[in-house]
Structure formats: C-alpha cells, structure tokens
Amino acid sequence: MPILEVSTNLPKEKVTPEVLSGLSKMVSEILDISESLCMMHVLPDQLMTLGGCSEPCAVARLSSIDNLGVELNKKHAAKIFAFMDKHLGISKDRMFMVFHELTTSIVGHKGTTLHELYGR
C-alpha cells in the first residue's frame, strides 16, 4: 500500500493522467507490489521555493510498509527523481524526498487496519 505524495509549484495542467499512471506503474515496480494497492497524490500549484528561487521544485514523501531501507531508498530515489525530471521537468537538484516506513497497525483500509486484514 505505498503512497507517493508530491507537492510541487508546477501548474495543474502539467500533471496529466499519463503522469499519474506512469508514477503509479513505476512505484508498483520499484516496490514490487501490485499496482492496485499503490496511491499517487500530487498537489500542483503550491506556493513553493527552494533556495529562495521559485523555479519548478517539489517535495515528495514515499510511505510504505515494506521495501524501504538504506540501500533500497537510494535506488528508489534514483528512479523517482529521474521520472520527475523527464516527465515534469523538475531537475534532481530542485526536489527533496522523505521516505516513511509504516507498520500494518497504523494504516487503515476497508474500515479496519491492514494488521487485521493481513494478520501481521
């Protein structure tokens, strides 16, 4: 159930359905989880600066129960940053990313928690 949240100062028109589906497919692949469980949340048109400059920038947060860690996060960042540069024009030096490891007991779904649904 990974969730990728991206806040950016890019205009809404740049974040097309194709960009969202591309992000979803990529996150599914890099975290080795069914795309049906992946959520993408992009917030465009944010008032943002990085280094005092309002050129295109973003902050992202990747939350997941599994498949995060010191070495894995380096690989995930490389792919996500490359995607953002290629598809949205946000260069690698204009974005920060936070990785957040979750547990099944703190994630709700279908009216309960993932711990109850999956027993771990």
PDB file of C-alpha atoms in Angstrom:
ATOM      1  CA  MET A   1       0.000   0.000   0.000  1.00  0.00           C
ATOM      2  CA  PRO A   2       2.620   2.523  -0.884  1.00  0.00           C
ATOM      3  CA  ILE A   3       1.604   6.152  -1.101  1.00  0.00           C
ATOM      4  CA  LEU A   4       3.641   8.664  -3.064  1.00  0.00           C
ATOM      5  CA  GLU A   5       2.743  12.244  -2.176  1.00  0.00           C
ATOM      6  CA  VAL A   6       4.258  15.044  -4.234  1.00  0.00           C
ATOM      7  CA  SER A   7       3.786  18.766  -3.648  1.00  0.00           C
ATOM      8  CA  THR A   8       5.002  20.987  -6.453  1.00  0.00           C
ATOM      9  CA  ASN A   9       4.763  24.531  -7.708  1.00  0.00           C
ATOM     10  CA  LEU A  10       4.092  23.276 -11.228  1.00  0.00           C
ATOM     11  CA  PRO A  11       0.689  24.210 -12.658  1.00  0.00           C
ATOM     12  CA  LYS A  12      -2.103  21.637 -12.580  1.00  0.00           C
ATOM     13  CA  GLU A  13      -2.055  21.303 -16.383  1.00  0.00           C
ATOM     14  CA  LYS A  14       1.419  19.712 -16.247  1.00  0.00           C
ATOM     15  CA  VAL A  15       0.258  16.857 -14.015  1.00  0.00           C
ATOM     16  CA  THR A  16      -1.618  14.836 -16.613  1.00  0.00           C
ATOM     17  CA  PRO A  17      -3.388  11.497 -16.114  1.00  0.00           C
ATOM     18  CA  GLU A  18      -0.467   9.936 -18.014  1.00  0.00           C
ATOM     19  CA  VAL A  19       1.988  11.330 -15.456  1.00  0.00           C
ATOM     20  CA  LEU A  20      -0.074   9.910 -12.589  1.00  0.00           C
ATOM     21  CA  SER A  21      -0.410   6.489 -14.220  1.00  0.00           C
ATOM     22  CA  GLY A  22       3.317   6.492 -15.013  1.00  0.00           C
ATOM     23  CA  LEU A  23       4.153   7.244 -11.381  1.00  0.00           C
ATOM     24  CA  SER A  24       1.799   4.505 -10.214  1.00  0.00           C
ATOM     25  CA  LYS A  25       3.302   1.919 -12.528  1.00  0.00           C
ATOM     26  CA  MET A  26       6.858   2.889 -11.548  1.00  0.00           C
ATOM     27  CA  VAL A  27       6.176   2.807  -7.788  1.00  0.00           C
ATOM     28  CA  SER A  28       4.494  -0.575  -8.195  1.00  0.00           C
ATOM     29  CA  GLU A  29       7.549  -1.929  -9.992  1.00  0.00           C
ATOM     30  CA  ILE A  30      10.243  -0.497  -7.717  1.00  0.00           C
ATOM     31  CA  LEU A  31       8.457  -1.625  -4.547  1.00  0.00           C
ATOM     32  CA  ASP A  32       7.418  -4.964  -6.075  1.00  0.00           C
ATOM     33  CA  ILE A  33       3.757  -4.603  -5.095  1.00  0.00           C
ATOM     34  CA  SER A  34       0.516  -4.802  -7.056  1.00  0.00           C
ATOM     35  CA  GLU A  35      -0.361  -1.502  -8.676  1.00  0.00           C
ATOM     36  CA  SER A  36      -3.904  -1.953  -7.362  1.00  0.00           C
ATOM     37  CA  LEU A  37      -2.520  -1.108  -3.904  1.00  0.00           C
ATOM     38  CA  CYS A  38      -0.482   1.965  -4.947  1.00  0.00           C
ATOM     39  CA  MET A  39      -1.743   5.506  -4.397  1.00  0.00           C
ATOM     40  CA  MET A  40      -0.330   8.617  -6.029  1.00  0.00           C
ATOM     41  CA  HIS A  41      -1.214  12.043  -4.620  1.00  0.00           C
ATOM     42  CA  VAL A  42       0.162  15.046  -6.479  1.00  0.00           C
ATOM     43  CA  LEU A  43      -0.579  18.552  -5.251  1.00  0.00           C
ATOM     44  CA  PRO A  44       0.218  21.061  -8.013  1.00  0.00           C
ATOM     45  CA  ASP A  45       0.043  24.878  -7.872  1.00  0.00           C
ATOM     46  CA  GLN A  46       1.680  25.042  -4.438  1.00  0.00           C
ATOM     47  CA  LEU A  47       3.371  28.219  -3.261  1.00  0.00           C
ATOM     48  CA  MET A  48       6.927  26.905  -3.005  1.00  0.00           C
ATOM     49  CA  THR A  49      10.518  27.995  -3.277  1.00  0.00           C
ATOM     50  CA  LEU A  50      13.763  26.086  -2.951  1.00  0.00           C
ATOM     51  CA  GLY A  51      16.867  28.068  -2.157  1.00  0.00           C
ATOM     52  CA  GLY A  52      14.874  31.279  -2.460  1.00  0.00           C
ATOM     53  CA  CYS A  53      14.068  30.510  -6.105  1.00  0.00           C
ATOM     54  CA  SER A  54      10.604  29.711  -7.460  1.00  0.00           C
ATOM     55  CA  GLU A  55      11.765  27.655 -10.452  1.00  0.00           C
ATOM     56  CA  PRO A  56       9.945  24.290 -10.672  1.00  0.00           C
ATOM     57  CA  CYS A  57      10.535  22.314  -7.485  1.00  0.00           C
ATOM     58  CA  ALA A  58       8.911  19.563  -5.443  1.00  0.00           C
ATOM     59  CA  VAL A  59       8.922  17.753  -2.158  1.00  0.00           C
ATOM     60  CA  ALA A  60       7.912  14.090  -2.125  1.00  0.00           C
ATOM     61  CA  ARG A  61       7.122  11.552   0.540  1.00  0.00           C
ATOM     62  CA  LEU A  62       7.121   7.828  -0.150  1.00  0.00           C
ATOM     63  CA  SER A  63       5.338   5.847   2.560  1.00  0.00           C
ATOM     64  CA  SER A  64       5.326   2.063   2.515  1.00  0.00           C
ATOM     65  CA  ILE A  65       5.055  -0.915   4.838  1.00  0.00           C
ATOM     66  CA  ASP A  66       7.835  -2.884   3.168  1.00  0.00           C
ATOM     67  CA  ASN A  67      10.657  -2.406   0.680  1.00  0.00           C
ATOM     68  CA  LEU A  68      12.281   0.660   2.204  1.00  0.00           C
ATOM     69  CA  GLY A  69      15.716   0.877   3.767  1.00  0.00           C
ATOM     70  CA  VAL A  70      19.120   2.472   3.404  1.00  0.00           C
ATOM     71  CA  GLU A  71      20.177   0.826   0.143  1.00  0.00           C
ATOM     72  CA  LEU A  72      16.678   0.428  -1.299  1.00  0.00           C
ATOM     73  CA  ASN A  73      15.885   4.119  -0.762  1.00  0.00           C
ATOM     74  CA  LYS A  74      18.907   5.097  -2.858  1.00  0.00           C
ATOM     75  CA  LYS A  75      17.550   3.017  -5.748  1.00  0.00           C
ATOM     76  CA  HIS A  76      14.001   4.319  -5.293  1.00  0.00           C
ATOM     77  CA  ALA A  77      15.205   7.928  -5.201  1.00  0.00           C
ATOM     78  CA  ALA A  78      17.244   7.487  -8.382  1.00  0.00           C
ATOM     79  CA  LYS A  79      14.211   6.216 -10.306  1.00  0.00           C
ATOM     80  CA  ILE A  80      11.683   8.661  -8.895  1.00  0.00           C
ATOM     81  CA  PHE A  81      13.964  11.682  -9.364  1.00  0.00           C
ATOM     82  CA  ALA A  82      14.693  10.614 -12.947  1.00  0.00           C
ATOM     83  CA  PHE A  83      10.958  10.266 -13.631  1.00  0.00           C
ATOM     84  CA  MET A  84      10.216  13.719 -12.205  1.00  0.00           C
ATOM     85  CA  ASP A  85      12.973  15.270 -14.303  1.00  0.00           C
ATOM     86  CA  LYS A  86      11.929  13.530 -17.524  1.00  0.00           C
ATOM     87  CA  HIS A  87       8.148  13.891 -17.247  1.00  0.00           C
ATOM     88  CA  LEU A  88       7.697  17.085 -15.232  1.00  0.00           C
ATOM     89  CA  GLY A  89      10.921  18.988 -15.799  1.00  0.00           C
ATOM     90  CA  ILE A  90      11.812  19.112 -12.108  1.00  0.00           C
ATOM     91  CA  SER A  91      15.568  18.711 -12.006  1.00  0.00           C
ATOM     92  CA  LYS A  92      17.155  16.461  -9.396  1.00  0.00           C
ATOM     93  CA  ASP A  93      18.592  19.424  -7.511  1.00  0.00           C
ATOM     94  CA  ARG A  94      15.128  21.031  -7.213  1.00  0.00           C
ATOM     95  CA  MET A  95      13.483  18.260  -5.205  1.00  0.00           C
ATOM     96  CA  PHE A  96      13.694  16.641  -1.801  1.00  0.00           C
ATOM     97  CA  MET A  97      12.226  13.295  -0.855  1.00  0.00           C
ATOM     98  CA  VAL A  98      11.349  11.748   2.501  1.00  0.00           C
ATOM     99  CA  PHE A  99      10.937   8.002   2.999  1.00  0.00           C
ATOM    100  CA  HIS A 100       8.475   6.891   5.666  1.00  0.00           C
ATOM    101  CA  GLU A 101       8.296   3.276   6.774  1.00  0.00           C
ATOM    102  CA  LEU A 102       4.864   2.278   8.049  1.00  0.00           C
ATOM    103  CA  THR A 103       3.526  -0.646  10.060  1.00  0.00           C
ATOM    104  CA  THR A 104       0.288  -2.502   9.340  1.00  0.00           C
ATOM    105  CA  SER A 105      -1.258  -1.376  12.631  1.00  0.00           C
ATOM    106  CA  ILE A 106      -1.176   2.320  11.681  1.00  0.00           C
ATOM    107  CA  VAL A 107      -2.665   2.028   8.184  1.00  0.00           C
ATOM    108  CA  GLY A 108      -6.417   1.795   7.740  1.00  0.00           C
ATOM    109  CA  HIS A 109      -8.220   0.230   4.761  1.00  0.00           C
ATOM    110  CA  LYS A 110     -11.690  -1.250   4.187  1.00  0.00           C
ATOM    111  CA  GLY A 111     -12.901   0.014   7.569  1.00  0.00           C
ATOM    112  CA  THR A 112     -10.157  -1.623   9.621  1.00  0.00           C
ATOM    113  CA  THR A 113      -6.355  -1.800   9.692  1.00  0.00           C
ATOM    114  CA  LEU A 114      -4.009  -3.685   7.437  1.00  0.00           C
ATOM    115  CA  HIS A 115      -2.886  -5.608  10.518  1.00  0.00           C
ATOM    116  CA  GLU A 116      -6.370  -7.062  10.888  1.00  0.00           C
ATOM    117  CA  LEU A 117      -6.717  -7.679   7.152  1.00  0.00           C
ATOM    118  CA  TYR A 118      -3.342  -9.369   6.657  1.00  0.00           C
ATOM    119  CA  GLY A 119      -2.547 -10.668  10.162  1.00  0.00           C
ATOM    120  CA  ARG A 120       0.856  -9.076  10.594  1.00  0.00           C
TER     121      ARG A 120
END
